[in-house]
mmCIF file of C-alpha atoms and ligand atoms in Angstrom:
data_model
loop_
_atom_site.group_PDB
_atom_site.id
_atom_site.type_symbol
_atom_site.label_atom_id
_atom_site.label_comp_id
_atom_site.label_asym_id
_atom_site.label_seq_id
_atom_site.Cartn_x
_atom_site.Cartn_y
_atom_site.Cartn_z
ATOM 1 C CA MET Q 1 3.733 30.691 1.960
ATOM 2 C CA ASP Q 2 0.766 32.146 0.676
ATOM 3 C CA ASP Q 3 -0.173 28.584 -1.210
ATOM 4 C CA LEU Q 4 -0.769 27.302 2.542
ATOM 5 C CA ARG Q 5 -4.883 26.399 3.352
ATOM 6 C CA HIS Q 6 -6.331 26.217 6.342
ATOM 7 C CA GLY Q 7 -9.087 23.471 7.666
ATOM 8 C CA GLU Q 8 -8.721 21.912 4.576
ATOM 9 C CA PRO Q 9 -11.171 18.650 4.336
ATOM 10 C CA LEU Q 10 -9.090 15.696 4.410
ATOM 11 C CA ALA Q 11 -12.155 13.305 3.534
ATOM 12 C CA PRO Q 12 -12.865 13.736 -0.064
ATOM 13 C CA ARG Q 13 -8.997 13.365 -0.291
ATOM 14 C CA THR Q 14 -8.548 9.759 0.492
ATOM 15 C CA THR Q 15 -10.622 6.335 -0.636
ATOM 16 C CA LEU Q 16 -12.450 5.642 2.678
ATOM 17 C CA GLY Q 17 -13.900 9.715 2.712
ATOM 18 C CA LEU Q 18 -13.180 9.691 6.465
ATOM 19 C CA GLY Q 19 -11.826 12.061 8.933
ATOM 20 C CA GLY Q 20 -11.322 15.445 9.810
ATOM 21 C CA PRO Q 21 -9.746 18.334 8.333
ATOM 22 C CA ALA Q 22 -5.935 19.725 7.485
ATOM 23 C CA GLU Q 23 -4.834 22.543 10.206
ATOM 24 C CA HIS Q 24 -2.394 23.393 7.289
ATOM 25 C CA PHE Q 25 -2.661 21.791 3.720
ATOM 26 C CA LEU Q 26 -0.439 22.158 0.987
ATOM 27 C CA GLU Q 27 -0.423 20.745 -2.369
ATOM 28 C CA ALA Q 28 2.923 20.832 -4.464
ATOM 29 C CA ARG Q 29 3.671 20.423 -7.549
ATOM 30 C CA GLU Q 30 7.067 21.236 -7.661
ATOM 31 C CA SER Q 31 9.789 19.480 -5.254
ATOM 32 C CA THR Q 32 10.977 23.096 -4.495
ATOM 33 C CA GLN Q 33 7.595 23.862 -3.291
ATOM 34 C CA LEU Q 34 7.968 20.422 -0.766
ATOM 35 C CA GLU Q 35 11.399 21.727 0.468
ATOM 36 C CA ALA Q 36 10.133 25.622 0.960
ATOM 37 C CA ALA Q 37 6.698 23.957 2.614
ATOM 38 C CA LEU Q 38 9.564 21.571 5.334
ATOM 39 C CA ARG Q 39 11.538 24.705 6.101
ATOM 40 C CA TRP Q 40 8.610 26.770 6.974
ATOM 41 C CA ALA Q 41 7.700 23.941 9.083
ATOM 42 C CA LYS Q 42 10.352 23.315 10.720
ATOM 43 C CA GLU Q 43 10.740 27.534 11.633
ATOM 44 C CA ALA Q 44 6.644 27.529 12.775
ATOM 45 C CA ALA Q 45 7.522 23.928 14.767
ATOM 46 C CA GLN Q 46 4.343 22.260 12.768
ATOM 47 C CA ALA Q 47 4.585 18.434 12.615
ATOM 48 C CA VAL Q 48 4.290 17.362 9.005
ATOM 49 C CA THR Q 49 2.164 14.782 7.550
ATOM 50 C CA VAL Q 50 3.012 13.991 4.039
ATOM 51 C CA LEU Q 51 -0.315 12.791 1.803
ATOM 52 C CA GLY Q 52 -0.540 10.948 -1.437
ATOM 53 C CA GLY Q 53 -3.263 9.264 -3.511
ATOM 54 C CA GLY Q 54 -5.128 8.954 -0.217
ATOM 55 C CA SER Q 55 -5.940 5.691 -0.591
ATOM 56 C CA ASN Q 56 -4.143 3.900 2.141
ATOM 57 C CA ALA Q 57 -4.578 6.617 4.949
ATOM 58 C CA VAL Q 58 -6.962 6.873 7.548
ATOM 59 C CA VAL Q 59 -7.582 10.030 8.966
ATOM 60 C CA PRO Q 60 -8.885 10.732 12.597
ATOM 61 C CA ASP Q 61 -12.206 12.140 13.102
ATOM 62 C CA ALA Q 62 -10.025 15.376 14.518
ATOM 63 C CA GLY Q 63 -8.539 15.924 11.262
ATOM 64 C CA VAL Q 64 -4.266 16.086 11.221
ATOM 65 C CA LEU Q 65 -2.647 18.781 13.976
ATOM 66 C CA GLY Q 66 0.412 20.811 11.713
ATOM 67 C CA LEU Q 67 0.893 20.691 7.968
ATOM 68 C CA VAL Q 68 -0.200 17.933 5.535
ATOM 69 C CA LEU Q 69 1.580 18.099 2.695
ATOM 70 C CA ASP Q 70 -0.239 16.970 -0.901
ATOM 71 C CA VAL Q 71 2.895 15.855 -2.663
ATOM 72 C CA ALA Q 72 2.015 16.857 -6.180
ATOM 73 C CA THR Q 73 4.846 17.053 -8.259
ATOM 74 C CA ARG Q 74 4.745 15.449 -12.140
ATOM 75 C CA GLY Q 75 7.169 13.979 -14.277
ATOM 76 C CA LEU Q 76 8.670 10.656 -15.843
ATOM 77 C CA ALA Q 77 12.126 10.567 -17.547
ATOM 78 C CA PHE Q 78 14.172 7.566 -19.589
ATOM 79 C CA ALA Q 79 17.622 6.797 -19.882
ATOM 80 C CA LYS Q 80 18.738 3.454 -21.702
ATOM 81 C CA GLU Q 81 21.358 1.713 -19.151
ATOM 82 C CA GLY Q 82 22.902 -1.421 -20.775
ATOM 83 C CA GLU Q 83 20.237 -3.872 -21.219
ATOM 84 C CA ARG Q 84 17.674 -2.066 -18.985
ATOM 85 C CA VAL Q 85 15.768 1.336 -18.944
ATOM 86 C CA ARG Q 86 16.360 3.175 -16.163
ATOM 87 C CA VAL Q 87 12.873 5.479 -15.470
ATOM 88 C CA THR Q 88 12.905 8.378 -13.026
ATOM 89 C CA ALA Q 89 9.163 9.481 -11.947
ATOM 90 C CA GLN Q 90 8.723 11.821 -10.008
ATOM 91 C CA ALA Q 91 6.577 11.204 -6.246
ATOM 92 C CA GLY Q 92 3.264 12.152 -7.109
ATOM 93 C CA GLU Q 93 2.439 10.349 -10.406
ATOM 94 C CA ASP Q 94 -0.155 8.375 -10.403
ATOM 95 C CA TRP Q 95 0.958 4.550 -9.796
ATOM 96 C CA GLY Q 96 -1.953 2.735 -11.952
ATOM 97 C CA ALA Q 97 -1.016 5.317 -15.100
ATOM 98 C CA PHE Q 98 2.221 5.111 -14.374
ATOM 99 C CA VAL Q 99 2.253 1.319 -14.653
ATOM 100 C CA ASP Q 100 0.041 1.537 -17.732
ATOM 101 C CA ARG Q 101 2.204 3.314 -19.474
ATOM 102 C CA MET Q 102 5.526 1.230 -18.375
ATOM 103 C CA VAL Q 103 3.510 -1.576 -20.128
ATOM 104 C CA GLU Q 104 2.963 0.357 -23.292
ATOM 105 C CA GLU Q 105 6.457 1.092 -23.565
ATOM 106 C CA GLU Q 106 7.455 -2.875 -23.448
ATOM 107 C CA LEU Q 107 9.080 -2.425 -20.229
ATOM 108 C CA ALA Q 108 9.082 -4.988 -17.812
ATOM 109 C CA GLY Q 109 9.319 -5.309 -14.100
ATOM 110 C CA LEU Q 110 5.698 -3.181 -12.600
ATOM 111 C CA GLU Q 111 2.883 -5.392 -14.580
ATOM 112 C CA CYS Q 112 1.664 -7.486 -11.759
ATOM 113 C CA LEU Q 113 1.050 -3.749 -9.972
ATOM 114 C CA ALA Q 114 -1.592 -2.481 -11.899
ATOM 115 C CA GLY Q 115 -4.538 -1.021 -10.765
ATOM 116 C CA ILE Q 116 -3.412 0.181 -7.258
ATOM 117 C CA PRO Q 117 -4.589 3.540 -6.516
ATOM 118 C CA GLY Q 118 -1.733 5.735 -4.418
ATOM 119 C CA ARG Q 119 1.008 7.564 -5.948
ATOM 120 C CA VAL Q 120 4.537 6.758 -7.074
ATOM 121 C CA GLY Q 121 6.392 8.332 -4.276
ATOM 122 C CA ALA Q 122 4.196 6.081 -1.249
ATOM 123 C CA THR Q 123 5.290 2.794 -2.924
ATOM 124 C CA PRO Q 124 8.605 2.441 -1.616
ATOM 125 C CA ILE Q 125 7.343 3.250 1.406
ATOM 126 C CA GLN Q 126 5.424 -0.463 2.166
ATOM 127 C CA ASN Q 127 7.453 -1.961 -0.301
ATOM 128 C CA VAL Q 128 3.923 -1.980 -2.205
ATOM 129 C CA GLY Q 129 3.648 -5.842 -3.774
ATOM 130 C CA ALA Q 130 0.754 -7.671 -5.542
ATOM 131 C CA TYR Q 131 -0.054 -10.927 -7.311
ATOM 132 C CA GLY Q 132 4.003 -12.225 -7.474
ATOM 133 C CA GLN Q 133 6.189 -9.010 -7.761
ATOM 134 C CA GLU Q 134 6.760 -5.894 -5.230
ATOM 135 C CA VAL Q 135 8.567 -2.922 -5.740
ATOM 136 C CA ALA Q 136 11.352 -3.619 -4.400
ATOM 137 C CA GLU Q 137 12.742 -5.829 -7.505
ATOM 138 C CA THR Q 138 12.619 -3.253 -9.648
ATOM 139 C CA ILE Q 139 13.611 0.164 -7.413
ATOM 140 C CA ASP Q 140 16.736 1.433 -7.974
ATOM 141 C CA ARG Q 141 17.121 4.460 -6.335
ATOM 142 C CA VAL Q 142 15.079 6.819 -3.978
ATOM 143 C CA ARG Q 143 15.273 10.054 -3.999
ATOM 144 C CA VAL Q 144 14.298 11.965 -0.334
ATOM 145 C CA VAL Q 145 14.817 14.861 1.634
ATOM 146 C CA ASP Q 146 16.228 14.104 4.899
ATOM 147 C CA ARG Q 147 13.688 15.954 7.104
ATOM 148 C CA ARG Q 148 16.580 16.136 9.992
ATOM 149 C CA THR Q 149 18.743 18.167 8.036
ATOM 150 C CA GLY Q 150 16.720 19.204 5.218
ATOM 151 C CA GLU Q 151 19.109 17.604 2.835
ATOM 152 C CA ARG Q 152 18.686 15.891 -0.039
ATOM 153 C CA ARG Q 153 19.248 12.373 -0.430
ATOM 154 C CA GLU Q 154 19.814 9.561 -2.764
ATOM 155 C CA LEU Q 155 18.960 6.127 -1.447
ATOM 156 C CA ALA Q 156 20.083 2.621 -2.703
ATOM 157 C CA PRO Q 157 17.616 -0.721 -2.157
ATOM 158 C CA GLU Q 158 20.904 -1.522 0.460
ATOM 159 C CA ASP Q 159 19.589 1.310 2.157
ATOM 160 C CA CYS Q 160 15.810 1.283 1.989
ATOM 161 C CA ALA Q 161 15.763 -2.265 3.551
ATOM 162 C CA PHE Q 162 12.749 -3.878 2.292
ATOM 163 C CA ALA Q 163 10.356 -6.415 3.005
ATOM 164 C CA TYR Q 164 6.944 -7.754 2.692
ATOM 165 C CA ARG Q 165 5.133 -4.621 3.395
ATOM 166 C CA ASP Q 166 7.948 -2.535 5.028
ATOM 167 C CA SER Q 167 10.992 -0.583 4.295
ATOM 168 C CA MET Q 168 13.511 1.690 6.603
ATOM 169 C CA PHE Q 169 10.956 4.746 5.328
ATOM 170 C CA LYS Q 170 8.084 2.808 7.378
ATOM 171 C CA ARG Q 171 9.759 2.236 10.248
ATOM 172 C CA ASP Q 172 11.272 5.442 10.852
ATOM 173 C CA LEU Q 173 8.209 7.471 8.777
ATOM 174 C CA GLY Q 174 8.736 11.102 10.115
ATOM 175 C CA ARG Q 175 12.458 11.310 8.813
ATOM 176 C CA TRP Q 176 11.784 11.306 5.319
ATOM 177 C CA LEU Q 177 10.038 13.024 2.122
ATOM 178 C CA VAL Q 178 10.544 11.071 -1.524
ATOM 179 C CA LEU Q 179 10.686 13.074 -3.878
ATOM 180 C CA GLU Q 180 11.741 10.722 -7.115
ATOM 181 C CA VAL Q 181 12.178 7.047 -7.606
ATOM 182 C CA ASP Q 182 14.094 5.741 -9.837
ATOM 183 C CA PHE Q 183 13.317 2.022 -11.367
ATOM 184 C CA LEU Q 184 15.303 -0.450 -13.696
ATOM 185 C CA LEU Q 185 12.982 -1.980 -16.250
ATOM 186 C CA THR Q 186 13.765 -4.642 -18.518
ATOM 187 C CA PRO Q 187 12.901 -3.565 -22.038
ATOM 188 C CA GLY Q 188 11.054 -6.429 -24.109
ATOM 189 C CA GLY Q 189 11.300 -8.326 -20.979
ATOM 190 C CA ALA Q 190 8.729 -11.309 -20.008
ATOM 191 C CA PRO Q 191 5.816 -10.991 -17.885
ATOM 192 C CA ALA Q 192 6.084 -12.262 -14.297
ATOM 193 C CA LEU Q 193 3.606 -15.229 -13.874
ATOM 194 C CA ARG Q 194 4.790 -16.145 -10.243
ATOM 195 C CA TYR Q 195 1.202 -15.702 -8.297
ATOM 196 C CA ALA Q 196 -0.762 -19.240 -7.722
ATOM 197 C CA GLU Q 197 -3.956 -17.325 -8.712
ATOM 198 C CA LEU Q 198 -2.461 -15.310 -11.511
ATOM 199 C CA GLU Q 199 -0.815 -18.637 -13.101
ATOM 200 C CA LYS Q 200 -3.970 -20.494 -12.855
ATOM 201 C CA ASN Q 201 -5.697 -17.504 -14.887
ATOM 202 C CA ALA Q 202 -3.066 -16.708 -17.087
ATOM 203 C CA PRO Q 203 -3.978 -15.230 -20.601
ATOM 204 C CA PRO Q 204 -2.903 -18.092 -23.964
ATOM 205 C CA VAL Q 205 -0.631 -16.093 -24.617
ATOM 206 C CA PRO Q 206 1.103 -14.184 -21.589
ATOM 207 C CA THR Q 207 2.179 -10.713 -22.642
ATOM 208 C CA LEU Q 208 2.981 -7.985 -20.451
ATOM 209 C CA ALA Q 209 -0.249 -6.174 -21.828
ATOM 210 C CA SER Q 210 -2.601 -9.202 -21.659
ATOM 211 C CA VAL Q 211 -0.975 -10.336 -17.986
ATOM 212 C CA LYS Q 212 -1.543 -6.657 -16.911
ATOM 213 C CA GLU Q 213 -5.085 -6.770 -17.872
ATOM 214 C CA THR Q 214 -5.670 -10.530 -16.123
ATOM 215 C CA VAL Q 215 -4.019 -8.456 -12.982
ATOM 216 C CA VAL Q 216 -7.223 -5.514 -13.301
ATOM 217 C CA ALA Q 217 -9.449 -8.719 -13.909
ATOM 218 C CA LEU Q 218 -8.595 -10.237 -10.507
ATOM 219 C CA ARG Q 219 -8.046 -6.899 -8.774
ATOM 220 C CA ARG Q 220 -11.908 -5.788 -10.188
ATOM 221 C CA ARG Q 221 -13.121 -8.669 -8.899
ATOM 222 C CA LYS Q 222 -12.088 -8.298 -5.127
ATOM 223 C CA SER Q 223 -13.023 -4.528 -5.834
ATOM 224 C CA MET Q 224 -9.406 -3.396 -5.531
ATOM 225 C CA VAL Q 225 -10.118 -1.604 -8.227
ATOM 226 C CA LEU Q 226 -10.878 2.180 -7.395
ATOM 227 C CA ASP Q 227 -14.493 2.136 -9.251
ATOM 228 C CA PRO Q 228 -16.912 5.254 -8.217
ATOM 229 C CA ALA Q 229 -19.856 2.555 -9.289
ATOM 230 C CA ASP Q 230 -18.564 -0.037 -6.905
ATOM 231 C CA PRO Q 231 -19.161 0.666 -3.136
ATOM 232 C CA ASN Q 232 -16.984 -2.058 -1.653
ATOM 233 C CA THR Q 233 -14.142 0.120 -3.298
ATOM 234 C CA ARG Q 234 -14.653 2.975 -0.576
ATOM 235 C CA SER Q 235 -11.495 0.851 1.206
ATOM 236 C CA ALA Q 236 -7.791 2.193 1.874
ATOM 237 C CA GLY Q 237 -7.336 -1.618 0.164
ATOM 238 C CA SER Q 238 -5.965 -4.450 2.652
ATOM 239 C CA PHE Q 239 -6.917 -2.924 6.040
ATOM 240 C CA PHE Q 240 -3.817 -5.618 7.367
ATOM 241 C CA THR Q 241 -1.322 -7.247 6.763
ATOM 242 C CA ASN Q 242 -0.812 -11.000 6.376
ATOM 243 C CA PRO Q 243 0.864 -11.907 9.191
ATOM 244 C CA ILE Q 244 4.021 -13.760 8.686
ATOM 245 C CA LEU Q 245 4.899 -15.301 11.968
ATOM 246 C CA PRO Q 246 7.577 -18.422 13.548
ATOM 247 C CA ASN Q 247 6.304 -21.803 12.335
ATOM 248 C CA ASP Q 248 6.152 -22.616 15.484
ATOM 249 C CA GLU Q 249 2.961 -20.274 16.168
ATOM 250 C CA ALA Q 250 1.640 -20.729 12.680
ATOM 251 C CA ALA Q 251 1.544 -24.223 13.416
ATOM 252 C CA ARG Q 252 -0.241 -23.138 17.021
ATOM 253 C CA ALA Q 253 -3.095 -21.139 14.835
ATOM 254 C CA ILE Q 254 -3.589 -24.019 12.229
ATOM 255 C CA GLU Q 255 -4.113 -26.429 15.266
ATOM 256 C CA ALA Q 256 -6.863 -24.182 16.710
ATOM 257 C CA ALA Q 257 -8.545 -23.799 13.133
ATOM 258 C CA VAL Q 258 -8.730 -27.643 13.146
ATOM 259 C CA ARG Q 259 -10.017 -27.242 16.854
ATOM 260 C CA ALA Q 260 -12.494 -24.940 16.246
ATOM 261 C CA GLY Q 261 -13.901 -27.149 13.260
ATOM 262 C CA VAL Q 262 -13.269 -23.966 10.950
ATOM 263 C CA VAL Q 263 -10.984 -26.680 8.943
ATOM 264 C CA GLU Q 264 -11.452 -30.399 8.633
ATOM 265 C CA ALA Q 265 -7.938 -30.862 8.371
ATOM 266 C CA PRO Q 266 -4.660 -28.304 8.827
ATOM 267 C CA GLU Q 267 -3.966 -28.991 4.992
ATOM 268 C CA ALA Q 268 -6.872 -26.834 4.301
ATOM 269 C CA VAL Q 269 -5.505 -22.905 5.561
ATOM 270 C CA PRO Q 270 -3.916 -21.489 3.263
ATOM 271 C CA ARG Q 271 -0.209 -20.604 3.731
ATOM 272 C CA TRP Q 272 3.298 -19.546 2.212
ATOM 273 C CA PRO Q 273 6.594 -20.388 3.731
ATOM 274 C CA VAL Q 274 8.695 -17.426 4.179
ATOM 275 C CA GLY Q 275 12.068 -18.733 4.174
ATOM 276 C CA GLU Q 276 12.740 -21.726 6.435
ATOM 277 C CA ALA Q 277 11.804 -20.551 9.856
ATOM 278 C CA ARG Q 278 8.771 -18.503 9.535
ATOM 279 C CA THR Q 279 5.261 -18.886 7.865
ATOM 280 C CA LYS Q 280 2.878 -16.618 6.493
ATOM 281 C CA LEU Q 281 -1.192 -16.975 7.082
ATOM 282 C CA ALA Q 282 -4.213 -15.186 4.972
ATOM 283 C CA ALA Q 283 -5.116 -11.897 7.239
ATOM 284 C CA GLY Q 284 -8.309 -12.168 4.508
ATOM 285 C CA TRP Q 285 -9.038 -15.995 5.714
ATOM 286 C CA LEU Q 286 -8.143 -15.517 9.429
ATOM 287 C CA ILE Q 287 -11.214 -12.733 9.086
ATOM 288 C CA GLU Q 288 -13.751 -15.268 7.693
ATOM 289 C CA ARG Q 289 -13.038 -17.962 9.882
ATOM 290 C CA ALA Q 290 -13.442 -15.909 12.781
ATOM 291 C CA GLY Q 291 -16.424 -15.298 11.831
ATOM 292 C CA PHE Q 292 -16.745 -11.783 10.157
ATOM 293 C CA ALA Q 293 -18.130 -13.008 6.714
ATOM 294 C CA LYS Q 294 -17.456 -10.621 3.708
ATOM 295 C CA GLY Q 295 -19.825 -8.153 3.662
ATOM 296 C CA THR Q 296 -20.433 -7.519 7.651
ATOM 297 C CA ARG Q 297 -21.698 -4.107 8.431
ATOM 298 C CA ARG Q 298 -21.611 -2.520 11.690
ATOM 299 C CA GLY Q 299 -23.561 0.612 10.949
ATOM 300 C CA ALA Q 300 -21.771 2.769 8.097
ATOM 301 C CA VAL Q 301 -18.832 0.818 7.806
ATOM 302 C CA GLY Q 302 -18.340 -2.987 7.117
ATOM 303 C CA LEU Q 303 -16.616 -5.935 5.447
ATOM 304 C CA SER Q 304 -16.075 -5.628 1.535
ATOM 305 C CA THR Q 305 -18.771 -8.084 0.055
ATOM 306 C CA LYS Q 306 -15.653 -9.348 -2.036
ATOM 307 C CA HIS Q 307 -12.475 -9.573 0.019
ATOM 308 C CA ALA Q 308 -12.993 -10.017 3.941
ATOM 309 C CA LEU Q 309 -9.429 -8.254 4.386
ATOM 310 C CA ALA Q 310 -10.735 -4.670 2.695
ATOM 311 C CA LEU Q 311 -13.013 -2.497 5.366
ATOM 312 C CA VAL Q 312 -15.562 -0.044 3.603
ATOM 313 C CA HIS Q 313 -17.003 3.022 4.719
ATOM 314 C CA HIS Q 314 -20.876 3.339 3.506
ATOM 315 C CA GLY Q 315 -21.413 6.790 3.815
ATOM 316 C CA GLY Q 316 -22.191 9.118 6.907
ATOM 317 C CA GLY Q 317 -20.016 7.032 9.086
ATOM 318 C CA THR Q 318 -16.518 7.789 11.563
ATOM 319 C CA THR Q 319 -13.135 6.593 11.839
ATOM 320 C CA ALA Q 320 -13.662 6.097 15.221
ATOM 321 C CA GLU Q 321 -16.955 3.489 14.002
ATOM 322 C CA LEU Q 322 -14.252 1.817 11.462
ATOM 323 C CA LEU Q 323 -10.910 2.005 14.121
ATOM 324 C CA ALA Q 324 -13.559 -0.098 16.581
ATOM 325 C CA PHE Q 325 -14.656 -2.485 13.878
ATOM 326 C CA ALA Q 326 -10.895 -3.391 13.164
ATOM 327 C CA GLU Q 327 -10.432 -3.423 16.956
ATOM 328 C CA GLU Q 328 -13.401 -6.047 17.108
ATOM 329 C CA ILE Q 329 -11.671 -7.868 14.119
ATOM 330 C CA VAL Q 330 -8.488 -7.726 15.802
ATOM 331 C CA ALA Q 331 -9.981 -9.125 18.563
ATOM 332 C CA GLY Q 332 -12.402 -12.040 17.555
ATOM 333 C CA VAL Q 333 -8.991 -13.003 15.133
ATOM 334 C CA ARG Q 334 -6.826 -13.389 18.510
ATOM 335 C CA ALA Q 335 -9.238 -15.322 20.586
ATOM 336 C CA ARG Q 336 -10.022 -17.852 17.635
ATOM 337 C CA PHE Q 337 -6.513 -18.223 15.972
ATOM 338 C CA GLY Q 338 -4.214 -16.645 18.934
ATOM 339 C CA VAL Q 339 -2.957 -14.223 15.758
ATOM 340 C CA THR Q 340 -2.147 -10.757 15.846
ATOM 341 C CA LEU Q 341 -3.361 -8.658 13.357
ATOM 342 C CA GLU Q 342 -1.935 -4.802 12.477
ATOM 343 C CA ARG Q 343 -3.701 -2.757 10.612
ATOM 344 C CA GLU Q 344 -1.957 -1.599 7.085
ATOM 345 C CA PRO Q 345 -2.944 1.589 5.886
ATOM 346 C CA ARG Q 346 -1.404 4.786 7.855
ATOM 347 C CA LEU Q 347 -3.486 6.941 10.739
ATOM 348 C CA LEU Q 348 -2.164 10.349 9.493
ATOM 349 C CA GLY Q 349 -0.777 12.184 12.177
ATOM 350 C CA VAL Q 350 -0.990 9.205 14.434
ATOM 351 C CA ASP Q 351 1.346 6.628 13.078
HETATM 352 N N1 EPU T 401 -9.493 -14.933 1.457
HETATM 353 C C1 EPU T 401 -9.894 -15.421 2.281
HETATM 354 N N2 EPU T 401 -11.253 -15.090 2.100
HETATM 355 C C2 EPU T 401 -10.663 -13.693 2.266
HETATM 356 C C3 EPU T 401 -10.023 -13.128 1.374
HETATM 357 C C4 EPU T 401 -9.097 -14.289 1.018
HETATM 358 O O1 EPU T 401 -10.309 -16.850 2.573
HETATM 359 O O2 EPU T 401 -12.191 -12.213 2.301
HETATM 360 C C5 EPU T 401 -7.960 -15.934 1.347
HETATM 361 C C6 EPU T 401 -8.040 -16.965 -0.400
HETATM 362 O O3 EPU T 401 -8.755 -17.648 -0.957
HETATM 363 C C7 EPU T 401 -6.446 -16.905 -0.069
HETATM 364 C C8 EPU T 401 -5.963 -15.830 0.272
HETATM 365 O O4 EPU T 401 -6.770 -15.496 1.394
HETATM 366 O O5 EPU T 401 -6.239 -18.107 -0.260
HETATM 367 C C9 EPU T 401 -5.109 -15.003 -0.338
HETATM 368 O O6 EPU T 401 -6.379 -13.916 -0.906
HETATM 369 P P1 EPU T 401 -6.012 -12.804 -1.739
HETATM 370 O O7 EPU T 401 -5.267 -13.549 -2.920
HETATM 371 O O8 EPU T 401 -7.076 -12.423 -2.577
HETATM 372 O O9 EPU T 401 -4.523 -11.890 -1.474
HETATM 373 P P2 EPU T 401 -4.481 -11.676 0.202
HETATM 374 O O10 EPU T 401 -3.043 -12.302 0.661
HETATM 375 O O11 EPU T 401 -5.731 -10.912 0.541
HETATM 376 C C10 EPU T 401 -2.637 -9.564 -0.774
HETATM 377 C C11 EPU T 401 -2.121 -8.234 -0.514
HETATM 378 C C12 EPU T 401 -3.293 -7.083 -1.639
HETATM 379 C C13 EPU T 401 -2.534 -7.922 -3.171
HETATM 380 C C14 EPU T 401 -3.711 -9.469 -3.422
HETATM 381 C C15 EPU T 401 -2.932 -10.461 -4.362
HETATM 382 C C16 EPU T 401 -1.533 -7.749 1.383
HETATM 383 C C17 EPU T 401 -2.478 -7.397 2.817
HETATM 384 N N3 EPU T 401 -2.713 -7.797 1.014
HETATM 385 O O12 EPU T 401 -4.161 -9.865 -0.670
HETATM 386 O O13 EPU T 401 -2.943 -6.426 -1.768
HETATM 387 O O14 EPU T 401 -3.632 -7.084 -4.395
HETATM 388 O O15 EPU T 401 -2.492 -10.430 -2.303
HETATM 389 O O16 EPU T 401 -1.207 -10.221 -4.614
HETATM 390 O O17 EPU T 401 -0.365 -8.268 1.205
HETATM 391 C C18 EPU T 401 -3.390 -4.158 -0.224
HETATM 392 O O18 EPU T 401 -2.005 -4.418 0.168
HETATM 393 O O19 EPU T 401 -4.167 -3.286 0.060
HETATM 394 C C19 EPU T 401 -3.579 -5.506 -1.548
HETATM 395 C C20 EPU T 401 -4.933 -5.193 -1.982
#
């Protein structure tokens, strides 16, 4: 393992730009290198933390003990399969560039997921989704290494147990290393127009390319497209998931909003049914109405001026400050609405 580095700073490898170094670090460009690294870590009794694009990761100030693996494997393969095309992407492929390429190839199924930072291998973990689409709809196979046994396995969608921002991988984070993902895409398929905000802004001729451009424009407006010139994008995207609550709990939160004078009528609280029994509320809305306006600052950290769900690092801060602000938000939302927000990005070496 002569390509191993020690004390590698991780902050520059994350979009938040916070946190300490990795004890050991390896940038793996081949999947065989990844497997060799896993064997090394096992023999050396070192914990392994997988880092992809660093866009959904929070690094503790003390850094990360053990081996941090940068999955940087690249490559795409296409195979016609009946009416569809199977696209096999290596885990280290850049997600945004991958979606752009699929749209160029007139392959439908991922167009609403444009402009999302990160890498392909991370998308099944939290079932990345936006604007009415999620990767669970098109993922057909995930090839992984089972870190318990060191064996390669091929998982079908049923094995992955995908749900909103969730999968079996996320519930058992330490066990799997994603090597490649197969998507089944539809040549010449129609773009998905399912999200009210996207439908409202839809281009006159909704093609895959024009819908993709609309999505990127909407994301840009919310500072959700990485841009060095936009300080709001020094974030990990949504810092909390949207809470999905049993209907009665959601109703209590909505009543609390009316009682607190946050809204006049319950109908004014944004919400979406999830099946029959549950309701999704908008975390960004709850945060703002709990008194944390967009742009709220706490020293070197704060809320994006465009979207209350994104915590932003303004430079010179610490992860401790960021997490303290997140805790303050969780407590504020709980006090006002009785809802406990859950963190969305991963705290490396801890989760
Ligand atoms: N809202 C506010 N204030 C805010 C932000 C949002 O009141 O500061 C309200 C909006 O008015 C709207 C509702 O909250 O009624 C939902 O807002 P939005 O459409 O912006 O979407 P979101 O639920 O906040 C989710 C995803 C995003 C994804 C968008 C679009 C989660 C945790 N986040 O955000 O994903 O891009 O929908 O599909 O599900 C990410 O995961 O990092 C991410 C950016």
